[in-house]
PDB file of C-alpha atoms in Angstrom:
ATOM      1  CA  UNK A   1     208.681 134.743 -46.790  1.00  0.00           C
ATOM      2  CA  UNK A   2     206.233 131.875 -47.243  1.00  0.00           C
ATOM      3  CA  UNK A   3     205.431 132.674 -50.970  1.00  0.00           C
ATOM      4  CA  UNK A   4     209.063 132.546 -51.146  1.00  0.00           C
ATOM      5  CA  UNK A   5     209.677 128.999 -49.928  1.00  0.00           C
ATOM      6  CA  UNK A   6     207.038 127.520 -52.258  1.00  0.00           C
ATOM      7  CA  UNK A   7     209.092 129.468 -55.141  1.00  0.00           C
ATOM      8  CA  UNK A   8     206.846 132.291 -56.071  1.00  0.00           C
ATOM      9  CA  UNK A   9     208.119 135.644 -56.302  1.00  0.00           C
ATOM     10  CA  UNK A  10     206.527 138.692 -54.846  1.00  0.00           C
ATOM     11  CA  UNK A  11     206.046 142.321 -56.314  1.00  0.00           C
ATOM     12  CA  UNK A  12     204.350 145.615 -54.784  1.00  0.00           C
ATOM     13  CA  UNK A  13     202.625 146.713 -58.294  1.00  0.00           C
ATOM     14  CA  UNK A  14     199.617 147.830 -59.617  1.00  0.00           C
ATOM     15  CA  UNK A  15     197.046 145.854 -61.543  1.00  0.00           C
ATOM     16  CA  UNK A  16     194.870 147.417 -64.657  1.00  0.00           C
ATOM     17  CA  UNK A  17     191.020 145.978 -63.965  1.00  0.00           C
ATOM     18  CA  UNK A  18     187.881 146.501 -66.369  1.00  0.00           C
ATOM     19  CA  UNK A  19     184.704 148.095 -65.418  1.00  0.00           C
ATOM     20  CA  UNK A  20     181.846 145.557 -66.054  1.00  0.00           C
ATOM     21  CA  UNK A  21     181.322 146.737 -69.393  1.00  0.00           C
ATOM     22  CA  UNK A  22     185.303 146.596 -70.351  1.00  0.00           C
ATOM     23  CA  UNK A  23     185.486 150.482 -71.355  1.00  0.00           C
ATOM     24  CA  UNK A  24     187.145 151.719 -68.934  1.00  0.00           C
ATOM     25  CA  UNK A  25     190.427 150.562 -66.749  1.00  0.00           C
ATOM     26  CA  UNK A  26     191.130 151.681 -63.459  1.00  0.00           C
ATOM     27  CA  UNK A  27     194.940 150.781 -61.564  1.00  0.00           C
ATOM     28  CA  UNK A  28     194.706 148.844 -58.391  1.00  0.00           C
ATOM     29  CA  UNK A  29     197.932 148.659 -56.630  1.00  0.00           C
ATOM     30  CA  UNK A  30     198.568 144.998 -55.236  1.00  0.00           C
ATOM     31  CA  UNK A  31     200.794 142.705 -54.217  1.00  0.00           C
ATOM     32  CA  UNK A  32     201.533 140.207 -56.947  1.00  0.00           C
ATOM     33  CA  UNK A  33     202.351 136.563 -56.624  1.00  0.00           C
ATOM     34  CA  UNK A  34     204.422 134.621 -59.944  1.00  0.00           C
ATOM     35  CA  UNK A  35     205.069 131.813 -60.284  1.00  0.00           C
ATOM     36  CA  UNK A  36     207.318 130.973 -63.596  1.00  0.00           C
ATOM     37  CA  UNK A  37     207.047 128.268 -66.424  1.00  0.00           C
ATOM     38  CA  UNK A  38     210.485 126.834 -66.964  1.00  0.00           C
ATOM     39  CA  UNK A  39     210.091 127.366 -71.050  1.00  0.00           C
ATOM     40  CA  UNK A  40     207.239 129.994 -71.977  1.00  0.00           C
ATOM     41  CA  UNK A  41     204.623 128.668 -73.659  1.00  0.00           C
ATOM     42  CA  UNK A  42     203.744 128.816 -77.625  1.00  0.00           C
ATOM     43  CA  UNK A  43     200.788 130.187 -79.424  1.00  0.00           C
ATOM     44  CA  UNK A  44     198.904 130.924 -76.092  1.00  0.00           C
ATOM     45  CA  UNK A  45     196.922 133.838 -75.900  1.00  0.00           C
ATOM     46  CA  UNK A  46     196.729 135.737 -72.469  1.00  0.00           C
ATOM     47  CA  UNK A  47     193.980 134.536 -70.421  1.00  0.00           C
ATOM     48  CA  UNK A  48     192.173 136.711 -67.285  1.00  0.00           C
ATOM     49  CA  UNK A  49     190.096 135.933 -64.357  1.00  0.00           C
ATOM     50  CA  UNK A  50     188.547 138.642 -62.353  1.00  0.00           C
ATOM     51  CA  UNK A  51     186.491 138.269 -59.224  1.00  0.00           C
ATOM     52  CA  UNK A  52     183.665 140.415 -60.556  1.00  0.00           C
ATOM     53  CA  UNK A  53     181.011 140.570 -63.623  1.00  0.00           C
ATOM     54  CA  UNK A  54     182.648 141.640 -66.587  1.00  0.00           C
ATOM     55  CA  UNK A  55     180.608 142.151 -69.904  1.00  0.00           C
ATOM     56  CA  UNK A  56     181.951 139.856 -72.635  1.00  0.00           C
ATOM     57  CA  UNK A  57     183.407 137.616 -70.128  1.00  0.00           C
ATOM     58  CA  UNK A  58     182.060 133.890 -68.925  1.00  0.00           C
ATOM     59  CA  UNK A  59     181.372 132.655 -65.475  1.00  0.00           C
ATOM     60  CA  UNK A  60     184.288 129.979 -65.291  1.00  0.00           C
ATOM     61  CA  UNK A  61     183.381 128.768 -61.265  1.00  0.00           C
ATOM     62  CA  UNK A  62     181.502 130.579 -58.517  1.00  0.00           C
ATOM     63  CA  UNK A  63     182.460 134.179 -58.030  1.00  0.00           C
ATOM     64  CA  UNK A  64     185.010 134.101 -60.924  1.00  0.00           C
ATOM     65  CA  UNK A  65     185.008 135.736 -64.749  1.00  0.00           C
ATOM     66  CA  UNK A  66     187.664 134.553 -67.275  1.00  0.00           C
ATOM     67  CA  UNK A  67     188.360 136.082 -70.418  1.00  0.00           C
ATOM     68  CA  UNK A  68     188.401 133.368 -73.007  1.00  0.00           C
ATOM     69  CA  UNK A  69     187.010 130.028 -72.387  1.00  0.00           C
ATOM     70  CA  UNK A  70     188.790 127.635 -70.193  1.00  0.00           C
ATOM     71  CA  UNK A  71     187.952 124.250 -69.313  1.00  0.00           C
ATOM     72  CA  UNK A  72     189.466 122.823 -66.050  1.00  0.00           C
ATOM     73  CA  UNK A  73     189.321 119.639 -63.558  1.00  0.00           C
ATOM     74  CA  UNK A  74     187.508 119.401 -60.452  1.00  0.00           C
ATOM     75  CA  UNK A  75     190.556 120.086 -58.168  1.00  0.00           C
ATOM     76  CA  UNK A  76     191.184 123.980 -59.568  1.00  0.00           C
ATOM     77  CA  UNK A  77     187.719 124.141 -59.759  1.00  0.00           C
ATOM     78  CA  UNK A  78     187.520 123.911 -56.087  1.00  0.00           C
ATOM     79  CA  UNK A  79     190.633 125.359 -54.835  1.00  0.00           C
ATOM     80  CA  UNK A  80     189.363 128.309 -57.238  1.00  0.00           C
ATOM     81  CA  UNK A  81     186.199 128.141 -55.433  1.00  0.00           C
ATOM     82  CA  UNK A  82     187.448 128.699 -51.841  1.00  0.00           C
ATOM     83  CA  UNK A  83     190.370 130.903 -51.825  1.00  0.00           C
ATOM     84  CA  UNK A  84     190.037 132.752 -48.573  1.00  0.00           C
ATOM     85  CA  UNK A  85     190.555 136.300 -49.220  1.00  0.00           C
ATOM     86  CA  UNK A  86     189.854 138.738 -52.144  1.00  0.00           C
ATOM     87  CA  UNK A  87     191.560 138.523 -54.719  1.00  0.00           C
ATOM     88  CA  UNK A  88     191.757 141.716 -57.690  1.00  0.00           C
ATOM     89  CA  UNK A  89     192.753 138.999 -60.626  1.00  0.00           C
ATOM     90  CA  UNK A  90     194.775 136.604 -61.691  1.00  0.00           C
ATOM     91  CA  UNK A  91     196.756 136.210 -65.501  1.00  0.00           C
ATOM     92  CA  UNK A  92     197.369 133.479 -66.927  1.00  0.00           C
ATOM     93  CA  UNK A  93     200.559 134.393 -69.259  1.00  0.00           C
ATOM     94  CA  UNK A  94     202.578 132.617 -71.775  1.00  0.00           C
ATOM     95  CA  UNK A  95     205.422 132.658 -69.641  1.00  0.00           C
ATOM     96  CA  UNK A  96     203.284 132.295 -66.065  1.00  0.00           C
ATOM     97  CA  UNK A  97     200.679 132.885 -63.513  1.00  0.00           C
ATOM     98  CA  UNK A  98     200.142 135.686 -61.954  1.00  0.00           C
ATOM     99  CA  UNK A  99     197.833 136.720 -59.205  1.00  0.00           C
ATOM    100  CA  UNK A 100     196.881 140.047 -57.224  1.00  0.00           C
ATOM    101  CA  UNK A 101     195.683 140.885 -54.112  1.00  0.00           C
ATOM    102  CA  UNK A 102     196.412 142.635 -50.839  1.00  0.00           C
ATOM    103  CA  UNK A 103     198.359 140.240 -49.298  1.00  0.00           C
ATOM    104  CA  UNK A 104     196.596 139.618 -46.342  1.00  0.00           C
ATOM    105  CA  UNK A 105     196.314 136.683 -44.512  1.00  0.00           C
ATOM    106  CA  UNK A 106     197.467 133.520 -42.276  1.00  0.00           C
ATOM    107  CA  UNK A 107     200.458 131.369 -44.015  1.00  0.00           C
ATOM    108  CA  UNK A 108     197.529 128.930 -44.816  1.00  0.00           C
ATOM    109  CA  UNK A 109     195.894 131.441 -46.774  1.00  0.00           C
ATOM    110  CA  UNK A 110     199.541 131.798 -48.890  1.00  0.00           C
ATOM    111  CA  UNK A 111     199.829 128.056 -48.930  1.00  0.00           C
ATOM    112  CA  UNK A 112     196.544 127.574 -49.829  1.00  0.00           C
ATOM    113  CA  UNK A 113     197.259 130.828 -53.272  1.00  0.00           C
ATOM    114  CA  UNK A 114     200.874 129.085 -54.407  1.00  0.00           C
ATOM    115  CA  UNK A 115     198.311 125.528 -55.122  1.00  0.00           C
ATOM    116  CA  UNK A 116     196.415 127.530 -57.231  1.00  0.00           C
ATOM    117  CA  UNK A 117     199.120 128.872 -58.823  1.00  0.00           C
ATOM    118  CA  UNK A 118     200.665 125.817 -59.218  1.00  0.00           C
ATOM    119  CA  UNK A 119     197.299 124.569 -60.217  1.00  0.00           C
ATOM    120  CA  UNK A 120     196.981 127.303 -63.100  1.00  0.00           C
ATOM    121  CA  UNK A 121     200.361 126.351 -64.313  1.00  0.00           C
ATOM    122  CA  UNK A 122     199.874 122.927 -65.126  1.00  0.00           C
ATOM    123  CA  UNK A 123     196.682 124.176 -66.665  1.00  0.00           C
ATOM    124  CA  UNK A 124     196.370 123.918 -70.779  1.00  0.00           C
TER     125      UNK A 124
END
């Protein structure tokens, strides 16, 4: 309910995760938090962030690897580094931003993740 107060769509789903060598994928049951854009971005290629090393992905901030180059500001850098619970993945798409996790934590955890989603939605 707290996530919905932030305008986040909540969904029980599965996320496909690559292995370290980006050759094999596994599906992980997860709770997805989606924040959608009013209008999809044009000419945007999806970017994935993972809290584990994947070959060909560069380190974005401590503990986060990104599938494409991404210059970020200090506020977003700190928000990503300070995520208080483990996440499976974050996807940035033309239509919006999604994060996948086990939905465990406090109301403050949800508030922090909502802030991360808002910062990623504004990134470009």
